[in-house]
Short mmCIF file of C-alpha atoms in Angstrom, two decimals:
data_model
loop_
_atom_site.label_atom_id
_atom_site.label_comp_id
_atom_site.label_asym_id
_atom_site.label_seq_id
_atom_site.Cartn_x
_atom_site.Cartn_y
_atom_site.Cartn_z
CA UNK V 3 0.00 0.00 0.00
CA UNK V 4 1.72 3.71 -0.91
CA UNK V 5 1.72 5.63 1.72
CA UNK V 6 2.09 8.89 2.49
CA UNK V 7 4.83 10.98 4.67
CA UNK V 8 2.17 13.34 6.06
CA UNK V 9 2.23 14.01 9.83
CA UNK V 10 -0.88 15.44 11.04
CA UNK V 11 -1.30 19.15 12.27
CA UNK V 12 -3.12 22.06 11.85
CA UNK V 13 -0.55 24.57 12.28
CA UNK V 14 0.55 27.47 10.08
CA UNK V 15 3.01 25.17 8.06
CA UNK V 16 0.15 22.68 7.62
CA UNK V 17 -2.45 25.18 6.01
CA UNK V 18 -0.01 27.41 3.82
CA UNK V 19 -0.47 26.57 0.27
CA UNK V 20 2.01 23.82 -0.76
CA UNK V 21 3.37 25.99 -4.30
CA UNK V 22 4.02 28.75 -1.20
CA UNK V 23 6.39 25.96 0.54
CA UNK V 24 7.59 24.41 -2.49
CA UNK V 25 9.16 28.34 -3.73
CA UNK V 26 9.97 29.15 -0.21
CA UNK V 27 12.10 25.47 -0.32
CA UNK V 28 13.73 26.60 -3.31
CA UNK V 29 14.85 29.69 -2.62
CA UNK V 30 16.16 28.10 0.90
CA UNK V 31 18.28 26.14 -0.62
CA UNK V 32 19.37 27.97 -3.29
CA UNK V 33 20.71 30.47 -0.74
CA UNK V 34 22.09 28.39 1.55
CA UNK V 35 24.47 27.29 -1.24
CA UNK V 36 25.03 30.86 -2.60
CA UNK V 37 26.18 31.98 0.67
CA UNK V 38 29.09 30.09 2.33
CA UNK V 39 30.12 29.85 5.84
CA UNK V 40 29.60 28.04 9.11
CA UNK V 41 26.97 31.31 9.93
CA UNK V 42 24.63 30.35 6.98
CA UNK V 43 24.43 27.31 7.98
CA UNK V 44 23.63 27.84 11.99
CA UNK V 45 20.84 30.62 10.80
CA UNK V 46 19.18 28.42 8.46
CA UNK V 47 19.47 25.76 10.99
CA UNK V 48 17.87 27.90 13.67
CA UNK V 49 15.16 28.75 10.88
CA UNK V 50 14.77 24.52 10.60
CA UNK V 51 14.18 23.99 14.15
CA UNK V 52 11.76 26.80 14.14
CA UNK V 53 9.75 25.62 11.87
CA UNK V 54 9.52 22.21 13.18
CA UNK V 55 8.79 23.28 16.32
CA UNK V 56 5.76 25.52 15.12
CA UNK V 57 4.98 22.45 12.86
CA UNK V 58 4.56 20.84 15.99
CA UNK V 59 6.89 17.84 15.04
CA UNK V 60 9.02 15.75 17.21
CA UNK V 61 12.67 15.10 17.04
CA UNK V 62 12.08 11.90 15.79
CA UNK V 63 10.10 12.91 13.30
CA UNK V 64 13.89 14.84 12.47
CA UNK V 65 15.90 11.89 12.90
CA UNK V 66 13.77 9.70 10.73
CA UNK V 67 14.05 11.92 8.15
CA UNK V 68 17.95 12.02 8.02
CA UNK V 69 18.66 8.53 8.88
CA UNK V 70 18.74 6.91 5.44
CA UNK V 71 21.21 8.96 4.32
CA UNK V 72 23.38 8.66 7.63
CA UNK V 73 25.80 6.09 5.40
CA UNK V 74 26.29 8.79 2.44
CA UNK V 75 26.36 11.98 4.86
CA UNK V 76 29.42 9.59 6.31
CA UNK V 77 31.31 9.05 3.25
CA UNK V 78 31.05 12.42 2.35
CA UNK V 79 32.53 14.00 5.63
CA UNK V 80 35.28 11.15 5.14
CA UNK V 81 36.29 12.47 1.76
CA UNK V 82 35.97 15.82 2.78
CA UNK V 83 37.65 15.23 5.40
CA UNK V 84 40.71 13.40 3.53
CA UNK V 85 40.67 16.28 0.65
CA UNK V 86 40.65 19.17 3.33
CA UNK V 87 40.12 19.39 6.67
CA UNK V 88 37.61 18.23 9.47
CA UNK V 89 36.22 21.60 9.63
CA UNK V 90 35.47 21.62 5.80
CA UNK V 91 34.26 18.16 6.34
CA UNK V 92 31.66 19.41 9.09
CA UNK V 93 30.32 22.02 7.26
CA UNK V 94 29.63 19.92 4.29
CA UNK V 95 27.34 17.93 6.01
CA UNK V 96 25.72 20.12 8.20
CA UNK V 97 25.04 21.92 5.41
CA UNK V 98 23.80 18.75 3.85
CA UNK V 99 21.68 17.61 7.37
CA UNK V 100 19.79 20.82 7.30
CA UNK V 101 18.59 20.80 3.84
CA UNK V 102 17.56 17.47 4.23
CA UNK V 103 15.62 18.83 7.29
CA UNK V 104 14.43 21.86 5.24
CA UNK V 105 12.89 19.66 2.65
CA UNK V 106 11.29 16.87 5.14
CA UNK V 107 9.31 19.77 7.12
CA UNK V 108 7.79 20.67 3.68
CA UNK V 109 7.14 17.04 3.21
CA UNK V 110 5.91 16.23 6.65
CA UNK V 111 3.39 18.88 6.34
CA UNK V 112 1.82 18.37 3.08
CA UNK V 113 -0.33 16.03 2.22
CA UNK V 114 0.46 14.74 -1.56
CA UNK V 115 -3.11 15.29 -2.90
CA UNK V 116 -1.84 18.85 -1.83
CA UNK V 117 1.05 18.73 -3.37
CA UNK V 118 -0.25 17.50 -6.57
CA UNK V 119 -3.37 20.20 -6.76
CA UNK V 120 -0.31 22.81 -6.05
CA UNK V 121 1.76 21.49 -8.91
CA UNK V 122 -1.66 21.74 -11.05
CA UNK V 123 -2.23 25.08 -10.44
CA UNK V 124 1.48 25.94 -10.86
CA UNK V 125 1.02 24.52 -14.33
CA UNK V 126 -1.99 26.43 -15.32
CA UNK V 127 -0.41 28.87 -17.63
CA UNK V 128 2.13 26.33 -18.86
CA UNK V 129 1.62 25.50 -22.84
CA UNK V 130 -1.28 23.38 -24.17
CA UNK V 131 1.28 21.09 -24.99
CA UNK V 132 2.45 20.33 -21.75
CA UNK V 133 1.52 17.26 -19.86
CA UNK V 134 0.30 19.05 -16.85
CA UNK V 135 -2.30 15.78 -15.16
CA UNK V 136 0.97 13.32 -16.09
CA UNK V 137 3.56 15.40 -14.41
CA UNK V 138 1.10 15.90 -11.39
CA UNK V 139 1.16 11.81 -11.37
CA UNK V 140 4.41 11.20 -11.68
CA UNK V 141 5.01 13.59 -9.22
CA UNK V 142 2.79 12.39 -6.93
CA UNK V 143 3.98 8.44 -7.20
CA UNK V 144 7.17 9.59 -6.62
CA UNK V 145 6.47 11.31 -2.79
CA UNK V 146 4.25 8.03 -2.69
CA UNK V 147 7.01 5.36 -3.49
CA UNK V 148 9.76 6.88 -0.82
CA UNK V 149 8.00 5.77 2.33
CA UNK V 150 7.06 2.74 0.70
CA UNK V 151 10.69 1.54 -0.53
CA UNK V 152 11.14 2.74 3.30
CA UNK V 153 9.36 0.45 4.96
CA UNK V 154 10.32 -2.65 2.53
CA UNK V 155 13.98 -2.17 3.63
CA UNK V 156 12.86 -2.17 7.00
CA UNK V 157 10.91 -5.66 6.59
CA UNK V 158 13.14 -7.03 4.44
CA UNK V 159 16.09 -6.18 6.95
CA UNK V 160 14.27 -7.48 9.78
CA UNK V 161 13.75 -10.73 8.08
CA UNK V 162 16.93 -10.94 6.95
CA UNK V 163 18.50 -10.05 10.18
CA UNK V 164 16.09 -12.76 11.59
CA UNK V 165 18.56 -15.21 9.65
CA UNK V 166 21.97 -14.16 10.16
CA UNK V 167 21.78 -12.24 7.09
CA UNK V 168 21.74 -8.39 8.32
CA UNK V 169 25.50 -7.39 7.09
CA UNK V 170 25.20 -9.31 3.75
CA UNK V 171 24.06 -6.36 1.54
CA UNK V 172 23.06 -8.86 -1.67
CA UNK V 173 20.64 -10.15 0.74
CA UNK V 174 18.88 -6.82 1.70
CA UNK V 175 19.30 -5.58 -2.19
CA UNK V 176 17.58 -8.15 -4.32
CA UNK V 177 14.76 -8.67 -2.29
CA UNK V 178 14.09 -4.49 -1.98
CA UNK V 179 14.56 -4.58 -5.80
CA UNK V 180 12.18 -7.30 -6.48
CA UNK V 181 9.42 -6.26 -4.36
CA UNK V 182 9.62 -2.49 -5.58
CA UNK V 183 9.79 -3.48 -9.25
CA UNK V 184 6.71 -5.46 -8.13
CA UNK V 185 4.54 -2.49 -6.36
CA UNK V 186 5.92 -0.41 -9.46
CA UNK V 187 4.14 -3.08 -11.95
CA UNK V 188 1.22 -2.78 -10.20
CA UNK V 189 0.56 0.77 -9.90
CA UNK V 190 1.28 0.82 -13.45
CA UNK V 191 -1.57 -1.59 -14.21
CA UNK V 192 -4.20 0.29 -12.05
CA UNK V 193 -3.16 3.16 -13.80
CA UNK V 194 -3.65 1.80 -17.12
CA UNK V 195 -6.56 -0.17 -16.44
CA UNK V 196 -8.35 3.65 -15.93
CA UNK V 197 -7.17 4.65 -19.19
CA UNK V 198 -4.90 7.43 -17.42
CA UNK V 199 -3.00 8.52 -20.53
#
C-alpha cells in the first residue's frame, strides 16, 4: 500500500499553500548554497528547528528523516575530510543535514493530494502542450514510493536479520529490488486499467 509521509497538524506550516512551501524550499536552498560559511548554515538551521517546532513535530520525526542517508552523509565528511580538513568536512554535512531537514518539514506537512493540486495550479499557464495531469502523477507516485521503498527495507532487513543475514548487503538488495519493481508493476496496471494517458 503507498503511503504517504504526512504528519498530522493544523498549524501554520500545515495550512499554507504547498506551491508557497515548495518556492519558499527553493529559494532556501538555493541560498544556503550561494552563501558560504559556518553562519549560513547555523541561521538556516535555527530557521529549521523553528519551523519544526511551530509544525509541531518531534525530534524523531527529524531523525527519521535524516537517517537513510546517515551512510552517504558519512562518506562524504570522510572524503571531505581526507581532501581538506575536518572543519570543511563538518560544514559539508551540516550543510547537507539541514537541507535534508528543510525539505522533510515541507514534506511532513503536506499532504500529496496537496502537493499535486499545487503542482496543477502551478502549471496552469504552462503551454497546451504540456503534460500538466501526467507530471502531477508522476510527481505524486514519486512522494508516494519513498515511504514505501522505506518500509520494505525495513521488513526485508528485519527478516533478513532474523537469519543471520543483516550485514550481507546482496541479501537486503535483491529482495528491496524485487518487491519495488513489483509495487511499481502494479501501480502501473491500475493506472492503465483507468485509461490514465
Amino acid at each position: 500500500m503507498l503511503t504517504d509521509l504526512y504528519v498530522f497538524g493544523d498549524s501554520p506550516l500545515h495550512r499554507t499553500r504547498p506551491v508557497v512551501k515548495i518556492t519558499a524550499l527553493v529559494v532556501f536552498c538555493s541560498t544556503l548554497f550561494i552563501v558560504e560559511g559556518w553562519a549560513s548554515v547555523l541561521v538556516a538551521g535555527g530557521l529549521v528547528v523553528t519551523g519544526f517546532a511551530v509544525a509541531g513535530l518531534k525530534p524523531r520525526h527529524a531523525f527519521v528523516s535524516v537517517r537513510p542517508a546517515l551512510w552517504i552523509l558519512a562518506a562524504i565528511f570522510a572524503v571531505q575530510a581526507y581532501l581538506t580538513d575536518v572543519v570543511f568536512a563538518g560544514f559539508v554535512v551540516a550543510r547537507f543535514v539541514v537541507l535534508i531537514l528543510a525539505a522533510a518539514l515541507v514534506t511532513l506537512t503536506t499532504r500529496t493530494s496537496e502537493f499535486v493540486d499545487g503542482i496543477l495550479s502551478a502549471l496552469t499557464y504552462a503551454p497546451a502542450w504540456v503534460p500538466k495531469e501526467q507530471i502531477a502523477l508522476a510527481i505524486s507516485l514519486c512522494l508516494r514510493f519513498i515511504p514505501l521503498v522505506r518500509a520494505v527495507l525495513e521488513d526485508v532487513r528485519q527478516a533478513q536479520s532474523a537469519r543471520g543475514l543483516d550485514r550481507n548487503l546482496t541479501a537486503l538488495l535483491v529482495p528491496l529490488v524485487v518487491r519495488t519493481l513489483k509495487t511499481a508493476d502494479e501501480v502501473s496496471q491500475a493506472v492503465y486499467s483507468r485509461s490514465f494517458d
